[in-house]
Each structure stands twice: as C-alpha cells, then as structure tokens.
XYZ file of C-alpha atoms in Angstrom:
595
model
C 69.657 156.148 66.747
C 67.258 153.403 65.878
C 64.211 155.542 64.736
C 65.353 156.544 60.921
C 66.514 152.479 60.601
C 63.740 150.739 61.901
C 60.857 151.897 59.880
C 63.120 150.688 56.932
C 64.142 147.437 58.260
C 60.438 146.517 59.553
C 58.640 147.967 56.366
C 57.031 144.989 54.533
C 58.169 145.465 50.951
C 58.684 142.630 48.483
C 62.354 142.145 49.526
C 61.721 142.169 53.175
C 58.766 139.905 52.990
C 60.961 137.536 50.923
C 63.547 137.692 53.463
C 61.235 136.652 56.255
C 59.555 134.063 54.300
C 62.888 132.567 53.717
C 64.141 132.997 57.258
C 60.627 131.213 58.441
C 62.407 128.015 56.941
C 65.607 128.230 58.969
C 64.061 128.596 62.322
C 66.465 125.843 64.102
C 69.314 128.206 62.826
C 67.558 131.571 64.037
C 66.871 129.836 67.172
C 70.602 128.792 67.749
C 71.899 132.116 66.641
C 69.387 133.779 69.005
C 70.419 131.545 71.995
C 73.997 132.184 71.747
C 73.571 135.595 71.298
C 72.177 135.783 74.885
C 74.593 133.517 76.119
C 77.091 135.947 74.750
C 75.631 138.834 76.632
C 75.105 136.572 80.037
C 78.918 135.581 79.805
C 79.789 139.494 79.286
C 78.028 140.183 82.477
C 79.362 137.347 84.290
C 83.087 138.093 83.127
C 82.734 141.529 84.642
C 81.427 140.771 87.704
C 84.187 138.086 88.300
C 86.742 140.983 87.347
C 85.228 143.289 89.948
C 85.147 140.676 92.321
C 88.870 139.943 91.741
C 89.967 143.607 91.970
C 88.228 144.298 95.214
C 90.009 141.154 96.346
C 93.489 142.211 95.156
C 92.557 145.475 96.827
C 92.213 143.955 100.117
C 88.229 143.475 100.198
C 86.477 140.173 101.508
C 85.481 137.737 99.217
C 81.782 137.522 98.212
C 79.594 135.778 100.706
C 78.533 132.939 98.240
C 82.416 131.942 98.146
C 82.291 130.090 101.381
C 79.496 127.885 100.012
C 81.502 126.726 97.244
C 83.293 123.314 97.976
C 86.653 124.718 98.162
C 89.475 124.384 100.602
C 90.208 127.325 102.534
C 92.300 129.934 100.187
C 94.145 133.029 101.082
C 93.643 136.396 99.143
C 96.138 135.832 96.581
C 94.408 132.416 96.119
C 90.761 133.925 95.749
C 91.924 136.593 93.695
C 93.466 133.799 91.155
C 90.552 131.591 91.279
C 88.214 134.361 90.457
C 90.717 135.364 87.424
C 90.658 131.684 86.528
C 86.930 131.587 86.269
C 86.808 134.891 84.199
C 89.041 133.214 81.675
C 86.921 130.183 81.727
C 83.710 132.160 81.267
C 85.630 134.100 78.160
C 86.800 130.821 76.780
C 83.019 129.580 76.752
C 82.055 132.790 75.362
C 84.482 132.654 72.826
C 82.827 129.304 71.643
C 79.392 130.679 71.726
C 80.351 133.537 69.948
C 81.975 131.161 66.912
C 78.880 129.108 66.833
C 76.747 132.593 66.818
C 78.634 133.945 64.064
C 78.870 130.544 61.790
C 74.710 130.270 62.169
C 74.601 133.717 61.036
C 77.072 132.948 57.939
C 75.073 129.485 56.949
C 71.551 131.441 57.341
C 72.867 133.866 55.140
C 74.399 131.258 52.608
C 71.314 129.458 52.513
C 69.032 132.558 51.802
C 71.208 133.840 48.873
C 71.169 130.245 47.489
C 67.390 130.498 47.623
C 66.832 133.842 46.686
C 68.841 133.411 43.576
C 66.535 130.338 42.561
C 63.391 132.806 43.526
C 64.833 135.732 41.296
C 65.477 133.214 38.593
C 61.781 131.987 38.788
C 60.799 135.689 39.012
C 62.367 136.648 35.954
C 61.266 133.267 33.819
C 57.608 133.395 35.290
C 57.151 137.397 33.891
C 55.577 137.132 30.494
C 57.800 137.766 27.575
C 56.365 141.069 26.813
C 57.393 142.039 30.625
C 60.639 140.871 30.479
C 61.808 142.277 27.176
C 61.486 145.661 28.381
C 64.306 145.345 30.858
C 67.786 145.542 29.728
C 70.000 142.387 29.765
C 72.382 144.720 31.878
C 69.374 145.321 34.446
C 68.489 141.516 34.832
C 72.008 140.499 35.561
C 72.325 143.389 37.994
C 69.216 141.706 39.794
C 70.543 138.325 39.970
C 73.528 139.063 41.195
C 72.998 142.392 43.456
C 69.844 141.017 44.828
C 70.981 137.913 46.911
C 73.988 140.182 47.946
C 71.836 142.529 49.333
C 70.069 139.686 51.179
C 73.139 138.327 52.595
C 74.076 141.759 53.935
C 70.812 142.410 55.451
C 70.724 139.160 57.278
C 74.299 139.565 58.588
C 74.179 143.224 59.612
C 70.828 142.464 61.114
C 72.067 139.837 63.473
C 75.414 141.326 64.255
C 73.512 144.486 65.061
C 71.216 142.599 67.350
C 74.191 141.010 68.986
C 75.896 144.567 69.575
C 72.815 145.632 70.991
C 72.427 142.842 73.478
C 75.975 143.033 74.519
C 75.692 147.260 74.838
C 72.410 146.648 76.828
C 74.410 144.128 79.015
C 77.272 146.671 79.684
C 74.862 149.474 80.354
C 72.921 147.448 83.009
C 76.436 146.945 84.693
C 77.393 150.109 84.441
C 74.012 151.517 86.500
C 74.691 148.685 88.836
C 78.085 149.636 89.651
C 77.874 153.592 90.001
C 75.009 155.686 87.877
C 76.915 158.727 88.908
C 80.004 157.637 86.971
C 77.679 156.876 84.090
C 76.275 160.547 83.586
C 79.266 162.079 82.342
C 79.307 159.686 79.510
C 75.761 160.662 78.491
C 76.493 163.979 76.899
C 78.867 162.443 74.306
C 76.702 159.423 73.616
C 73.658 161.691 72.925
C 75.691 163.748 70.880
C 76.751 160.965 68.838
C 73.547 159.230 68.762
C 71.703 162.865 67.127
C 74.635 162.699 64.442
C 73.966 159.020 63.723
C 70.442 159.811 63.658
C 71.013 162.831 60.931
C 73.490 160.434 59.133
C 71.530 157.501 58.493
C 68.576 158.901 56.242
C 71.689 160.366 54.584
C 73.337 157.049 54.003
C 70.267 155.330 52.725
C 69.423 158.094 50.108
C 73.030 157.671 49.031
C 72.864 154.095 48.811
C 69.871 154.614 46.340
C 72.076 157.121 44.179
C 74.971 154.732 44.160
C 72.931 151.503 43.348
C 71.302 153.348 40.306
C 74.500 154.466 39.122
C 75.836 150.990 39.298
C 73.062 149.599 37.122
C 73.893 152.103 34.148
C 77.382 150.995 34.174
C 76.443 147.519 34.475
C 74.017 147.690 31.574
C 76.493 149.612 29.600
C 79.220 147.082 29.727
C 76.923 144.238 29.634
C 75.465 145.828 26.394
C 78.782 146.483 24.480
C 79.707 143.020 25.465
C 76.803 141.697 23.855
C 77.795 143.967 20.646
C 81.563 143.290 20.579
C 81.331 141.819 17.130
C 79.372 145.112 16.142
C 82.345 147.407 18.096
C 84.878 145.485 16.010
C 83.367 145.835 12.549
C 82.427 149.496 13.076
C 85.723 150.514 14.976
C 83.236 152.338 17.522
C 86.080 151.629 20.330
C 86.332 155.638 21.030
C 82.471 155.989 21.106
C 82.090 152.964 23.391
C 84.649 154.455 25.988
C 82.598 157.914 25.784
C 79.414 156.418 26.473
C 80.758 154.546 29.320
C 82.430 157.427 30.601
C 79.224 159.796 31.929
C 77.859 156.862 33.877
C 81.360 155.862 35.285
C 81.916 159.864 36.572
C 78.500 159.933 38.224
C 79.111 156.339 40.053
C 82.494 158.146 40.986
C 80.872 161.161 42.651
C 77.917 158.808 44.088
C 80.471 156.674 45.712
C 82.903 159.322 47.174
C 79.690 160.956 48.678
C 78.793 158.069 50.250
C 82.277 157.332 51.311
C 82.662 160.475 53.155
C 79.439 159.724 55.077
C 80.287 156.087 55.821
C 83.631 157.102 57.564
C 82.614 159.754 59.707
C 81.860 157.089 62.223
C 85.414 155.791 62.362
C 86.709 159.201 63.700
C 83.703 159.784 65.915
C 83.967 156.265 67.464
C 87.688 157.126 68.314
C 87.120 160.570 69.739
C 83.968 159.753 71.993
C 85.598 157.201 74.396
C 88.746 158.893 75.054
C 86.375 161.983 76.022
C 84.255 160.088 77.968
C 87.096 157.877 80.076
C 88.716 161.750 80.896
C 85.211 163.037 82.092
C 84.803 159.790 84.454
C 88.520 159.971 85.595
C 87.990 163.479 86.630
C 84.828 162.769 88.066
C 85.907 160.029 90.088
C 88.865 161.733 90.996
C 86.687 164.924 92.503
C 84.165 162.725 94.144
C 86.407 160.032 95.523
C 89.455 161.391 95.722
C 90.285 160.664 99.412
C 89.505 157.271 99.149
C 91.085 155.712 96.135
C 91.507 152.262 97.460
C 87.861 152.018 98.296
C 86.463 152.972 94.713
C 89.487 151.122 93.034
C 87.589 147.925 92.042
C 84.333 150.121 90.932
C 86.176 152.525 89.204
C 88.521 149.758 87.296
C 85.392 147.670 86.092
C 83.414 150.868 85.239
C 86.591 151.847 82.949
C 86.754 148.162 81.488
C 82.721 147.976 81.061
C 83.110 151.608 79.058
C 85.756 150.368 76.788
C 83.928 147.154 76.203
C 80.189 149.244 75.795
C 81.988 151.627 73.408
C 83.327 148.806 71.162
C 79.855 147.313 71.213
C 78.355 150.876 70.487
C 80.946 151.250 67.608
C 79.769 147.689 66.090
C 76.333 148.750 66.638
C 76.514 152.092 64.741
C 78.580 150.463 62.052
C 75.992 147.620 61.268
C 73.037 150.234 61.215
C 75.236 152.239 58.636
C 75.797 149.156 56.472
C 71.798 148.413 56.670
C 70.998 152.073 55.658
C 73.628 151.708 52.676
C 72.024 148.230 51.630
C 68.724 149.885 51.486
C 69.279 151.090 48.040
C 70.002 147.620 47.111
C 67.131 146.041 48.652
C 64.822 148.792 47.074
C 66.118 148.170 43.504
C 65.244 144.381 44.444
C 61.843 145.543 45.288
C 61.819 147.074 41.760
C 61.602 143.570 40.214
C 59.703 141.564 42.705
C 56.528 144.119 42.600
C 57.084 146.202 39.214
C 53.452 147.334 38.857
C 53.352 146.924 34.939
C 55.072 143.495 34.977
C 52.742 140.834 33.859
C 53.424 136.776 34.642
C 53.327 134.626 32.055
C 50.233 132.430 31.837
C 50.418 128.851 33.646
C 48.160 126.035 33.466
C 45.244 125.142 31.341
C 44.347 122.482 29.060
C 47.297 120.152 28.135
C 48.293 119.905 24.404
C 48.773 116.257 22.975
C 48.981 116.980 19.259
C 47.652 119.021 16.533
C 44.688 117.027 14.567
C 43.078 119.901 12.431
C 45.060 122.829 12.567
C 45.389 126.536 13.490
C 43.173 129.422 12.692
C 43.854 133.351 13.101
C 40.546 135.129 13.509
C 40.663 138.854 13.081
C 43.608 138.700 15.004
C 45.086 142.212 16.226
C 48.381 143.197 18.304
C 49.411 146.006 19.679
C 52.842 146.232 21.554
C 52.195 149.135 23.707
C 49.082 150.986 24.568
C 50.283 154.209 22.853
C 51.436 152.583 19.771
C 49.676 151.862 16.530
C 48.403 148.179 15.860
C 51.246 146.116 14.387
C 48.593 143.936 13.039
C 45.023 144.529 11.882
C 42.200 141.739 11.653
C 44.684 139.136 10.353
C 42.768 135.817 9.268
C 44.118 132.770 7.867
C 44.274 129.142 8.552
C 47.432 126.942 9.167
C 46.252 123.260 8.133
C 48.066 120.189 9.765
C 50.865 118.560 7.501
C 50.807 121.969 5.402
C 53.266 124.200 4.667
C 52.498 127.798 4.854
C 54.383 130.756 4.193
C 54.121 134.170 5.446
C 55.781 136.775 2.745
C 56.012 140.535 2.913
C 57.865 143.621 3.213
C 59.939 144.212 6.206
C 57.707 145.462 9.026
C 54.446 143.983 7.555
C 54.217 141.648 10.863
C 55.460 138.266 9.950
C 57.591 138.042 13.016
C 54.831 139.280 15.190
C 52.554 136.304 13.919
C 55.218 134.052 14.775
C 55.639 135.339 18.365
C 51.752 135.071 18.949
C 51.736 131.447 17.690
C 54.475 130.750 20.161
C 52.602 132.496 23.090
C 55.247 135.103 23.397
C 52.433 137.723 23.201
C 48.675 137.397 23.525
C 46.504 139.181 20.679
C 45.274 142.388 21.528
C 42.091 141.316 19.325
C 40.621 138.382 17.918
C 42.073 134.909 18.719
C 44.136 131.932 17.680
C 42.417 128.499 17.515
C 44.379 125.429 17.847
C 41.888 122.505 16.690
C 38.955 124.813 17.655
C 40.585 126.029 21.070
C 41.667 129.122 22.049
C 45.204 128.979 22.353
C 45.049 131.150 25.519
C 43.205 128.325 26.907
C 46.100 125.773 26.389
C 48.757 125.155 28.899
C 51.900 127.182 27.413
C 54.463 124.849 28.556
C 52.690 121.593 26.905
C 52.294 123.853 23.656
C 55.487 124.963 23.636
C 57.319 121.536 24.058
C 55.810 120.448 20.929
C 56.736 123.149 18.815
C 60.079 123.735 16.613
C 61.007 127.373 16.402
C 63.834 128.659 14.176
C 64.229 132.404 14.192
C 66.707 134.799 12.552
C 67.771 135.983 15.864
C 70.180 132.867 16.200
C 70.735 131.838 19.592
C 73.328 129.061 20.554
C 74.225 128.660 24.669
C 77.571 127.570 25.493
C 78.499 124.129 25.287
C 79.227 121.198 23.004
C 77.772 120.825 19.681
C 75.559 117.862 21.012
C 74.581 119.694 23.834
C 73.622 122.604 21.971
C 71.252 120.419 19.341
C 69.833 118.663 22.405
C 69.644 121.926 24.698
C 67.901 120.544 27.703
C 66.839 116.977 26.478
C 68.049 113.708 27.804
C 68.278 112.096 24.286
C 71.016 109.626 22.999
C 73.531 110.511 20.394
C 72.099 108.838 17.429
C 68.839 110.902 17.601
C 71.158 113.903 17.725
C 73.150 112.708 14.646
C 69.762 112.111 13.028
C 68.441 115.487 13.576
C 71.717 117.045 12.259
C 71.475 115.084 9.408
C 68.122 116.115 8.593
C 68.886 119.879 8.793
C 71.942 119.431 6.523
C 74.755 119.972 9.545
C 76.188 116.589 9.762
C 78.923 117.276 7.240
C 80.373 120.174 9.210
C 80.259 118.685 12.235
C 81.884 115.678 11.465
C 84.585 117.899 10.016
C 84.791 119.933 13.729
C 87.904 118.738 15.805
C 85.987 116.743 17.892
C 82.901 116.182 16.193
C 79.669 116.488 18.267
C 81.975 116.956 21.352
C 83.500 120.224 20.135
C 83.074 123.123 22.319
C 81.182 125.966 20.346
C 82.364 128.818 22.685
C 79.718 131.711 23.693
C 76.900 132.225 21.089
C 78.571 129.819 18.625
C 81.138 132.427 17.356
C 83.499 129.549 15.986
C 80.694 129.058 13.224
C 79.733 130.681 10.476
C 76.431 132.307 10.179
C 74.951 129.295 7.874
C 76.421 126.506 10.284
C 74.687 127.894 13.289
C 71.290 128.213 11.596
C 71.569 124.771 10.650
C 72.336 123.790 14.288
C 69.285 125.766 15.334
C 67.196 123.697 12.897
C 68.717 120.464 13.843
C 67.673 121.491 17.565
C 64.140 122.247 16.465
C 63.802 119.015 14.219
C 65.019 116.810 17.174
C 61.940 117.634 19.188
C 59.786 116.060 16.291
C 57.322 119.349 16.763
C 53.747 119.508 15.690
C 54.171 122.816 14.316
C 57.848 123.863 12.703
C 58.177 127.723 12.763
C 60.852 129.117 10.309
C 61.448 132.590 10.854
C 64.061 133.576 7.968
C 65.766 130.244 9.057
C 67.426 129.947 5.542
C 68.744 133.304 5.205
C 72.460 132.737 5.917
C 72.440 129.317 3.739
C 73.810 129.059 0.311
C 71.779 127.958 -2.695
C 72.805 124.440 -2.357
C 72.271 123.932 1.374
C 69.007 125.816 1.006
C 67.709 123.380 -1.679
C 68.601 120.458 1.036
C 67.024 122.044 3.897
C 63.946 122.812 1.839
C 63.771 118.950 0.464
C 64.099 117.930 4.229
C 61.764 120.024 5.322
C 59.170 119.052 2.508
C 60.029 115.317 3.287
C 59.031 116.100 6.822
C 55.879 118.149 6.305
C 53.622 115.208 6.270
C 54.740 114.261 9.893
C 54.424 117.977 11.091
C 52.780 121.511 10.037
C 55.429 124.133 8.482
C 55.205 127.798 8.938
C 58.042 129.569 7.068
C 58.707 133.278 7.071
C 60.813 134.524 4.307
C 61.788 137.420 2.366
C 63.575 135.185 -0.329
C 60.584 133.928 -2.444
C 62.293 131.028 -3.734
C 62.239 129.343 -0.605
C 58.413 129.387 -0.428
C 57.225 128.614 -3.831
C 56.478 125.136 -3.053
C 54.165 126.002 0.049
C 50.582 124.916 0.173
C 49.451 128.395 1.177
C 51.402 131.677 0.749
C 49.722 134.565 2.956
C 50.944 137.867 1.841
C 51.204 140.762 4.652
C 51.507 144.331 3.989
C 51.139 147.025 6.908
C 49.772 144.479 9.172
C 47.088 143.256 7.155
C 46.474 140.069 5.046
C 46.333 141.496 1.419
C 46.709 137.826 -0.416
C 46.356 134.363 0.173
C 46.742 131.218 -2.096
C 49.345 128.916 -3.848
C 52.340 130.217 -5.574
C 50.723 129.742 -9.211
C 47.329 131.178 -8.169
C 48.847 134.331 -6.598
C 50.978 135.132 -9.696
C 47.867 134.965 -11.833
C 46.534 137.510 -9.874
C 49.014 139.920 -10.681
C 48.808 141.601 -7.450
C 51.170 142.362 -4.184
C 52.692 138.846 -4.738
C 53.374 139.050 -8.102
C 55.092 142.567 -7.562
C 57.189 140.935 -4.921
C 58.113 138.121 -7.183
C 59.208 140.298 -10.194
C 61.478 142.358 -7.828
C-alpha cells in the first residue's frame, strides 16, 4: 500500500526540498510532534492491556502478578476490575492531551511553513528576470501564490497524520499478534485485498490530481484575464463571448473533478465493509476453535475485537491521508513548475553601485531579440544620451522605441552590443541601485490601490510636503486638491476614479518625487490636453538641468525642444539631430512632421 506513494513523497523535487528545508528550521516543533505521536502509540497499547486485564478479572481470572507489588490495600475482584478501568480511563485522558499537543504542533508547523513559503514564492517571482516572468499569465502567478502554500500545508498535515496513523496501526498489530495470531489470520485476506485495491488506486489519484490542477489553473487564468479587462468587456459588450471562453475550461474542470471524486470516494464504502467482514470471520473462527470454553477466551476475544475496531479506524485514516497525499501531488508538481522552470532566468543581483550620472549614456551597436525564433527588434542602434539634456525617440509604431526604454531600465539585456553608463557597461551595475535613481512614466499606466499620497510615494517614507511638491511639478496638484479628501482620497484598484490624463500626471509625480538621474517618459503625455501638456513640458524643461530626460513620443510637438532627436524605423536609427536640423534634411523626421 505504501509503494506507490513513497517514491513520490521522497523524490527530491524542488517543492519537497523546500518543504524539508523549511521543516529543518522547525526542529523543536517536529520533535514535539514525533514525541507525542510515540506517546499516543504507547498509551494505546497500555489502554488495551488494561482493558484486557479488566475483562479477565471480570471473567473470574486472577489479578496480574505485578498487582500485588502495588502499594494498594487488599481489594475484592470487583474493586480490582474498577481500579483497572479507572487506570485505563486515566491513560486515555493523558492520551487525549498528547493527541491535542500532537495536532496543534502539526497545525502550527504547517502555518509557519505556509507563511515562509508564501514569502519564498513571492521572492522567486520577483527574482525572475522581467523577460522570464513576463512569459507567465497573471492567472498562473496568482494560482502559484495561492495554491503553492496550500499544497505545502496539506503535504505537511497529511504526512504527519499518516505517520501517526501508521504508528497506532503498528501498535494494534503488535497487540493482536501478542493476544492471538490465529484470530488475526482471518483478517489478512480482506486486508490484503484492500491493500491491492489501494495500490491500484493511488497512482490513478495522482494522475487525476494533475489533471484537476491543470484544469483549475486554466479556469483561474481565464477569470483573472477577464477581471483585468472588465473595462474592455463593458465597452465592447463582450459578455456572451467571455462566458463562452470560460465554458470549455469549466466543463473540463468539472469532468476532472467528478472523475477524481469517484476515485476518492471508493475508500469510504471499502472502509465500512471490510471491518464488518473481518469481525464476522474472527467471530466464526473463535466460535469454532474456542466454542467449548467461551469464558476462558472471553477476555482475549473481546480485546481482539476492540483492537481490530481501533486498528480499522487507524488503517482507514492512514488510507485517507495517503489518498490525500496522492491527490496533492498535482499541486506539488505544479509548484515545481515555477520553482525549477528550465527556461527561467533570474534577474541580475549585485554589481557596481550606481551613485549618479556624470557624463551620460551611450548605446553602441545595440541589438535585441525577444525570442530566439523571432527577428531582431533592434539592429545596430547607436546614439548618446548626454547628462542634463533632453533626448527624444520618435518613429512609427513598432520601430523599437519602447524596447530601448526596457533596455535602459534593465528589464531586458541586449542581445548584442552594449549600453555604457559613464563608460561602464550597464550589465555590470547593481540593478537595484541603478533603478532606484530612475524615474519611469510609461504609456501602460499602473497605479496600486491606495490613497493619492500613497500612490505618489509608492514605497518611499517621505513627508507630505515633498509629495505635494512633486504633484505640483507634474501639474497634478489642482485636481488632487479638488478631490473629496485631497491627498487622502482612496483611488480604488488601478485608479479607476480618475481620468486617463489625471492618472498619467500621478505617474509623473511619482517619478519626479524620486529626483531621478534619468527620467524616461514613454508616451507619458499622450492622454494630456494641450494646456496640461504644455505645463508639464515646461516643468520638465526646468528640471532638465538637474536630471537627464529621455522622451518617447508619437506627438512630435512634445519633442521639438529636445536637444537631440533620434528617429527610429524598423529597429534601426535612421536619423538623429535637433528639430531644426532634421527638418532641413527633409528625411524621415521631416516626413513624420508633415503628417
């Protein structure tokens, strides 16, 4: 019965190594759990021994030899019987206390491991490079963070409870062998049949658990995607289409769960039938063998029946926990998928600390390929971004402007060439210290849930005056002060209570608050009206002496004052220079300007 499960339990997969590593930090709890488990098994054996002696005393047998050595006054047979029963009750009381401690230590251990694993999973996701983590769907990552710790909790609890059930079952078997091996023989046939069925059942449960887990992930991913695109669903009236998209994965999940449920529920009827069959067989054998002497064998027979009943309960519990471990295999296998994904790359950590920009950045023959099978998104891109100046990237959609921004932030590494920061390769700098000195405002507006002040500060412990100053520089102070609670106004998920232009100005305030060395504006003014855009541009121009600015824009009016304009087309630099010079050349920039 154990063979199909043990290889899975002991296999050194990443999730199980993580469980073992976490458990090593909880040695005291594990030791207490094991000690109380042993005490439970010992108490069961002592209880059955006392019950046997009490029944033998009631049937007219003599007290045990050690009874005379106890410092007790002489007792009649009934008194000895009652004393033995009282001792059995006392042992059971102590056993109940040990059982409570045993279960509490297991629950505490599982809770601690769940908390630690949630942190480790979060760290694992954050440690992945952006290129690796962006391959996952949001629903997949959410499922990992919710189901992964739950899988570990179930694994720990069911493993501990299975161990306890096995210890108690072993205790009953030893007692039964000591009382009467012959009476135990009739139970072997049904027990072996049940073990054979369980051996066939556990692998099927493991495979079914994997199918259920995969179907559940698909459903979660679909639901998460639809929740993230509620605005699109409402504006396009795609409700029916959304329900149809979800129908197929829901149907597959239902089918998998029904199939898995049918397998799981087999143990209940089996556990109810086998004990009755075993008791009937043992009673028949006892009648045939000891029929002429019922009083002589009554204590042993009654104790055997009690031990068999308790053994059946423990074996049923053991079977249940082994089935749950098999059912949990799918969750653990899925957890292994993110803990040891072969194609994932960890983000860079460590390197030279970045303290400030002194001369500027230089891109030398930079190339970028998103996937090995895809063409180059950037080809031999070379230009400079001088400190304290405004550099603009322009070009048609798909020309590679945002790809350059990703490279400068460090979300991706160049496939060829290099990016120099004051003459040092960007890949040699400490990514944390580099990104801490960047301000990024992208066209993909991302506002976390919180108040206006919390959204602008976003992780910085900074005073209200600095937040207000940053909002003023981003031309956001006016609409913020008009909100019901000003800077304390909750914005809701994604800042849905604000217009697109207001959200972009909050993002700009968040970037300016950090007083960045390099401010990257990726279509940051696309949702602003003309007046707000002009005010923001004035603020950026004033601040340009203290920071370096890279502007990515389709609207060329926003970049005409830039010190250098780099024109991209098809992933290549086709022109660069200031506005007036590029217009005089009559090339690609002039054509874009005239459109």
